[in-house]
Short mmCIF file of C-alpha atoms in Angstrom, two decimals:
data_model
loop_
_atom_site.label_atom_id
_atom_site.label_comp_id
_atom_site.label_asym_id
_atom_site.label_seq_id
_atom_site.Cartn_x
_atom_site.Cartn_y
_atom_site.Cartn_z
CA UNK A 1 59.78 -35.76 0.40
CA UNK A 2 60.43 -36.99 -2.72
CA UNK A 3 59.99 -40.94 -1.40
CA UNK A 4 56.65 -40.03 0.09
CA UNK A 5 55.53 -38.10 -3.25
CA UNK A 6 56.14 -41.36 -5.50
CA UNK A 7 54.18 -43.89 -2.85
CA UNK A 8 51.60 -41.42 -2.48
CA UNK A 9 51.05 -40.83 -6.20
CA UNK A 10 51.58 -44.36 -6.93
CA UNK A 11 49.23 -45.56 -4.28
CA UNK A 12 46.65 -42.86 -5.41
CA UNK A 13 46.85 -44.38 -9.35
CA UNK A 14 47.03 -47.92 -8.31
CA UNK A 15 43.38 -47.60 -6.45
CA UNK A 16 41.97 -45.17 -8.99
CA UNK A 17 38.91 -47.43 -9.93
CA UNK A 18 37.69 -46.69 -5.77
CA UNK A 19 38.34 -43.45 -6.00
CA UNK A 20 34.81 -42.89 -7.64
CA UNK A 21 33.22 -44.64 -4.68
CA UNK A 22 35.03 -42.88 -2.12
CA UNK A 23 32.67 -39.93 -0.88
CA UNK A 24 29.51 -42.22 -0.81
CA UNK A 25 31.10 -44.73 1.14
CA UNK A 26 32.53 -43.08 3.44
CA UNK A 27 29.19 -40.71 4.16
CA UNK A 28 27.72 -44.07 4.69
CA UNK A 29 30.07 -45.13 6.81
CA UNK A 30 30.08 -41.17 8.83
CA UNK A 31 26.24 -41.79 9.14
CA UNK A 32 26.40 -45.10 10.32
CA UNK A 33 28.73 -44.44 13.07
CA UNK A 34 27.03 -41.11 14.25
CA UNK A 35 23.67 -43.46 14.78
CA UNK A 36 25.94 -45.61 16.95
CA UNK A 37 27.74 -42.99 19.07
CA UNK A 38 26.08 -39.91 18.20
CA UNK A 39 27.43 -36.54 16.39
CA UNK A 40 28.87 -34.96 19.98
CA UNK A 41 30.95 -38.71 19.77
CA UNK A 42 32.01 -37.83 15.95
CA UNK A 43 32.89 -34.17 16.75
CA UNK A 44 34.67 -35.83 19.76
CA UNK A 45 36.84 -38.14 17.62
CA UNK A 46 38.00 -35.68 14.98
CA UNK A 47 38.88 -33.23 17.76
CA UNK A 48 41.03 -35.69 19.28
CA UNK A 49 42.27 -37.13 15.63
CA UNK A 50 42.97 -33.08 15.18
CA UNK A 51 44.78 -32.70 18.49
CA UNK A 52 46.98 -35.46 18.11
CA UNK A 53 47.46 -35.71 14.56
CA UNK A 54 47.19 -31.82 13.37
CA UNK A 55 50.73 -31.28 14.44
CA UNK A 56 51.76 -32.69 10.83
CA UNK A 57 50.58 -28.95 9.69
CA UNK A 58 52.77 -27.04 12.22
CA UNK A 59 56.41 -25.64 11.12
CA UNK A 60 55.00 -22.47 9.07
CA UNK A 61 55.06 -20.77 12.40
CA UNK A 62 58.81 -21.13 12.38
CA UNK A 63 59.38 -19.12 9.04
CA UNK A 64 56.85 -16.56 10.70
CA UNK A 65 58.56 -16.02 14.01
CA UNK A 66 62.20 -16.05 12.23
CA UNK A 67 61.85 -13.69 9.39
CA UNK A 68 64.12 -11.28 10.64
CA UNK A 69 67.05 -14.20 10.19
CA UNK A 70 65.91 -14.30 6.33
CA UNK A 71 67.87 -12.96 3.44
CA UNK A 72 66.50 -9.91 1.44
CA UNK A 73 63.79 -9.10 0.66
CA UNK A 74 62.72 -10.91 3.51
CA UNK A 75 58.90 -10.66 2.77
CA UNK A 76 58.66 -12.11 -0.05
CA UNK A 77 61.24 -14.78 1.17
CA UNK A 78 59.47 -15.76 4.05
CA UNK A 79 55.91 -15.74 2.06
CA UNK A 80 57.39 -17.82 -0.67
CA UNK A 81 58.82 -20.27 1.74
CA UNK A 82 55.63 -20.19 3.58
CA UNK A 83 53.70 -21.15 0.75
CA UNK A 84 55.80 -24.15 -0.64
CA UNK A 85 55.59 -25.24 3.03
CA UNK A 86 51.84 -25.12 2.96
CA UNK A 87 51.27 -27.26 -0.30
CA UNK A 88 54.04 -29.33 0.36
CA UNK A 89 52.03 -30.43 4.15
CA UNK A 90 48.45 -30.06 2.44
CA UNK A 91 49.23 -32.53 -0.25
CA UNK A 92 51.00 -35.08 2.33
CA UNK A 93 48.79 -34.88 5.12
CA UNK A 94 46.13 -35.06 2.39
CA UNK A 95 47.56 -37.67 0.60
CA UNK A 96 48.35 -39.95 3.20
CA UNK A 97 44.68 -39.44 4.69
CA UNK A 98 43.29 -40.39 1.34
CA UNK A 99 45.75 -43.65 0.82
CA UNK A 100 44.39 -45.36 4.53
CA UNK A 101 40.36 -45.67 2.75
CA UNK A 102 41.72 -48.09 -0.61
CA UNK A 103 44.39 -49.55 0.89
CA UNK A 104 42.36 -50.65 4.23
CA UNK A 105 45.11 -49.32 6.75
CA UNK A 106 45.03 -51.54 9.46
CA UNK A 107 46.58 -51.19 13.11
CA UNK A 108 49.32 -53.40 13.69
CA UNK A 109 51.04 -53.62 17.06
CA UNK A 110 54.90 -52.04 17.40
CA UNK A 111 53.76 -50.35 13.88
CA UNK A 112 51.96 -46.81 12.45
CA UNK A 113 49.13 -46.38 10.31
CA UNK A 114 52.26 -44.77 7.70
CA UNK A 115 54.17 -47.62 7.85
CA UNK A 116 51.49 -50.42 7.34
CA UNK A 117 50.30 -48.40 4.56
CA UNK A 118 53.65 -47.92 2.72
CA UNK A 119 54.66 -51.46 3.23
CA UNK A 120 51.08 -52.35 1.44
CA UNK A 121 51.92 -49.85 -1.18
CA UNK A 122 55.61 -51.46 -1.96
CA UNK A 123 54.54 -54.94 -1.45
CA UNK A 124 52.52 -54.32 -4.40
CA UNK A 125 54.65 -52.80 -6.35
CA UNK A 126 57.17 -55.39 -6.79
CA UNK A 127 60.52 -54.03 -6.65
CA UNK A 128 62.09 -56.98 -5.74
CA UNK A 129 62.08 -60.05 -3.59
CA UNK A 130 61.60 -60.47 0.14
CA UNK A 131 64.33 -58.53 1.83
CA UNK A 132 63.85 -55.66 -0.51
CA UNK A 133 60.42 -55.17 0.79
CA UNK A 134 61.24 -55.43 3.95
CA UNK A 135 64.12 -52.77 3.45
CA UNK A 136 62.54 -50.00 1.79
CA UNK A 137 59.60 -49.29 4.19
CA UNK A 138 62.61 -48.89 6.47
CA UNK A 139 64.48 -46.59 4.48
CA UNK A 140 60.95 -44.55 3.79
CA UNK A 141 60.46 -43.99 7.60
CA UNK A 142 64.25 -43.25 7.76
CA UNK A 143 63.54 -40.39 5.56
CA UNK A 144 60.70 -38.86 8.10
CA UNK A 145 62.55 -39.83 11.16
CA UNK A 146 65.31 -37.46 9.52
CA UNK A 147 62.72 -34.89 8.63
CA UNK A 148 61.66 -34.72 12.05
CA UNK A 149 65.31 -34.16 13.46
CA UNK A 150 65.94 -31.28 11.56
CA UNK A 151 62.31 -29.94 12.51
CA UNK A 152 63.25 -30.47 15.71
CA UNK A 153 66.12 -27.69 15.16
CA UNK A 154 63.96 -24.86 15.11
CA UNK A 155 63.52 -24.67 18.39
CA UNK A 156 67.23 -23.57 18.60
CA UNK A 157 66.30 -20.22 16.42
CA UNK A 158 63.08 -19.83 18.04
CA UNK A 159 63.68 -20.48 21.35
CA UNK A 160 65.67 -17.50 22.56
CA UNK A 161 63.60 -15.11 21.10
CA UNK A 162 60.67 -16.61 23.21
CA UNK A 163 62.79 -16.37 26.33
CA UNK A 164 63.15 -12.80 25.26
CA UNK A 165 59.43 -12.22 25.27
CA UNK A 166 58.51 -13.95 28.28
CA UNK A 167 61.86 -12.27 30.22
CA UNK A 168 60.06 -8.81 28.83
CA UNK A 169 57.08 -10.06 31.11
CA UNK A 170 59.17 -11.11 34.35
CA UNK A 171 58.43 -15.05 33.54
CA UNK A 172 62.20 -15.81 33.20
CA UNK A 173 65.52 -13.47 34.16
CA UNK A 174 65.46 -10.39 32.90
CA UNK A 175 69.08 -10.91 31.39
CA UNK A 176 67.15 -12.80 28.16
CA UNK A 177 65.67 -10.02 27.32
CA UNK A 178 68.84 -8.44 25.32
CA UNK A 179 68.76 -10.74 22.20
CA UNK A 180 71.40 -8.72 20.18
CA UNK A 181 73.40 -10.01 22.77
CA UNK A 182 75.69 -13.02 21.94
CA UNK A 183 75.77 -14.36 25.39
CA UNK A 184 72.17 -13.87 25.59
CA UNK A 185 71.28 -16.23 22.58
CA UNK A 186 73.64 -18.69 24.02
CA UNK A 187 72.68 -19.40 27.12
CA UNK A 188 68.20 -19.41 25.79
CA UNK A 189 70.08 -22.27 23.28
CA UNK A 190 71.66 -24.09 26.20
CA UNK A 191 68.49 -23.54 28.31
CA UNK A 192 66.36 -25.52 25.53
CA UNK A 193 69.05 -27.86 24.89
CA UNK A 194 68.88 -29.06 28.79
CA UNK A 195 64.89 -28.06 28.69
CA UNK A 196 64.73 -31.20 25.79
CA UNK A 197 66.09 -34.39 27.43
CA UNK A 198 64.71 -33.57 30.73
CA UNK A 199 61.33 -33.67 29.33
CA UNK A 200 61.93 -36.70 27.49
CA UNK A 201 63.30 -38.11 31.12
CA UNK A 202 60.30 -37.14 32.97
CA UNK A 203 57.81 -38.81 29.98
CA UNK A 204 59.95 -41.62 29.81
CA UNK A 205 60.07 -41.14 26.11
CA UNK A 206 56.27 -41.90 25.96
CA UNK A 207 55.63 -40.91 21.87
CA UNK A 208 51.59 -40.30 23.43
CA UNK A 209 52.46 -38.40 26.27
CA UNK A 210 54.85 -36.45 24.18
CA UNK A 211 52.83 -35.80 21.33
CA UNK A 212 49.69 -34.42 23.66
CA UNK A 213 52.33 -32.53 25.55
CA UNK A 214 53.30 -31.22 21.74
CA UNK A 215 49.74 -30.47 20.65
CA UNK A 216 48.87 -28.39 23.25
CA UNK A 217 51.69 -26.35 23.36
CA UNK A 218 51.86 -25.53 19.99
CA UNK A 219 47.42 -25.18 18.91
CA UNK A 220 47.60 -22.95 21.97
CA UNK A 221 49.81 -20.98 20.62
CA UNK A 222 48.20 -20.56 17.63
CA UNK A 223 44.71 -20.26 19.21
CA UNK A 224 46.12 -17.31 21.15
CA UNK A 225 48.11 -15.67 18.23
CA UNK A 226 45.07 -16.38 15.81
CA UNK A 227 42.92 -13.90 18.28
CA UNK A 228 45.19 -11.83 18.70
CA UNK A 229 45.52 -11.13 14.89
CA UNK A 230 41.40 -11.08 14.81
CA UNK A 231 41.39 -8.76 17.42
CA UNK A 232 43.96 -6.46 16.33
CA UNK A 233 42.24 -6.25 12.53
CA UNK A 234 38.60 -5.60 14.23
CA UNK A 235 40.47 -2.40 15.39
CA UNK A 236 41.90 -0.95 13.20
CA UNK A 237 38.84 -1.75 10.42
CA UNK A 238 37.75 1.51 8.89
CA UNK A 239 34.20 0.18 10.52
CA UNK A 240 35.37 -0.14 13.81
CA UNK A 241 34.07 2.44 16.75
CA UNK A 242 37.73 2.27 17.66
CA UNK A 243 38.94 4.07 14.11
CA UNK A 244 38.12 7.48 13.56
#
C-alpha cells in the first residue's frame, strides 16, 4: 500500500498543472464519443469497465460475513476495519483512475494499464539508471500480486460458512450445516481448496475468463444481499402497511 500511495501522490503532484484542465477535457472527449457510438454504447462501456474492473472495491464483504471471528467489541471492530478498507480502495481505485488521463496510459501487449503507468511514473522520477527502472515496477506489482494472495485467503474463513447456508437449503450435504463442528469447517476448507485449482484447470488460467467468472459471482452477490437489505428496511419502516 504504501508503494502505491507514494507513485500515486507523486504522479498526482508531478501533473498538477493538467489537473485544472481535466473535467473539460474529458466532457469533451465523453461528448465526442457518445456522437460516435451513442449514450446506450457509453452506458455499455462503463458497465462492462464496472463488471470487470469493479472487483478492485470488493473485500469489505469479508469483514461483514466474518464478524463473529472478530475480537471484542466486535461492532465497532468490524465497522472500523470496514471503514479504513473503504478509503484505503476509494483513494486507490480513485487514484489510479485519475493517474491514466496525464500520464496518457497506453496499452502495451504482455503488460496492464498499472504497470505502464507506474513504469511512466518511475521513469520520470529518476531513481537511478537503467536496471533500476526496470526493477522497481517489478517490485511495485510484486507488492499487489502479494496483496492479492492474501485476499485470496478469505475464501478459507468464508467459505464454510457458505457451505453451511447453502447445506441449510439442501444445495450441498446436510453434514455442512454444523459449523461449530471442527470436522465440519475442515472438510468446507478442503472442499474450496480442491474447488480452486480445478477452476483454474478448466479456464486454463485465462486472467479474462477468470475475472468475468469473478465479477459475476461476487456483484451478484451483492445485488441479491443489497435487496435483500432494501427489502427487509421497507418492512419494518414505521410507514410501512406491514408495521403496525
Amino acid at each position: 500500500m504504501a508503494t502505491r500511495l507514494v507513485l500515486i501522490v507523486y504522479g498526482i503532484v508531478a501533473h498538477a498543472s493538467y489537473l485544472p484542465q481535466l473535467i473539460p477535457t474529458t466532457m469533451i472527449e465523453t461528448r465526442e464519443l457518445a456522437s460516435s457510438i451513442g449514450w446506450t454504447g457509453v452506458a455499455g462501456m462503463l458497465l462492462l469497465a464496472c463488471s470487470q474492473g469493479g472487483g478492485t472495491c470488493t473485500g469489505l464483504e469479508a469483514v461483514s460475513n466474518n464478524v463473529n471471528l472478530l475480537a471484542e467489541p466486535r461492532v465497532r471492530t468490524g465497522k472500523m476495519t470496514m471503514l479504513y478498507m473503504a478509503l484505503s480502495l476509494a483513494f486507490t481505485a480513485s487514484g489510479i483512475l485519475l493517474l491514466y488521463l496525464p500520464w496518457d496510459a497506453r496499452q502495451v501487449a504482455g503488460r496492464t494499464l498499472n504497470a505502464s503507468t507506474f513504469k511512466a511514473i518511475i521513469d520520470s522520477m529518476g531513481l537511478g539508471g537503467p536496471l533500476l527502472n526496470q526493477v522497481l515496477p517489478v517490485i511495485v506489482l510484486a507488492f499487489e500480486a502479494g496483496l492479492l494472495f492474501v485476499a485470496a485467503n478469505t475464501g478459507f474463513p468464508g467459505g464454510p460458512s457458505v457451505l453451511s447456508n447453502m447445506a441449510a437449503d439442501s444445495w450441498v450435504p446436510h453434514k455442512f450445516r454444523y459449523l461449530p463442528t471442527r470436522l465440519v469447517t475442515q472438510n468446507g476448507i478442503l472442499v474450496m481448496g480442491i474447488a480452486a485449482p480445478a477452476i483454474l484447470f478448466w479456464t486454463e488460467g485465462k486472467v479474462t475468463l477468470l475475472v468475468v467468472l469473478y465479477s459475476i459471482s461476487v456483484f451478484l452477490t451483492f445485488a441479491i444481499s443489497l435487496f435483500g437489505l432494501c427489502r427487509y428496511w421497507s418492512r419494518c419502516s414505521p410507514t410501512s402497511p406491514s408495521v403496525p
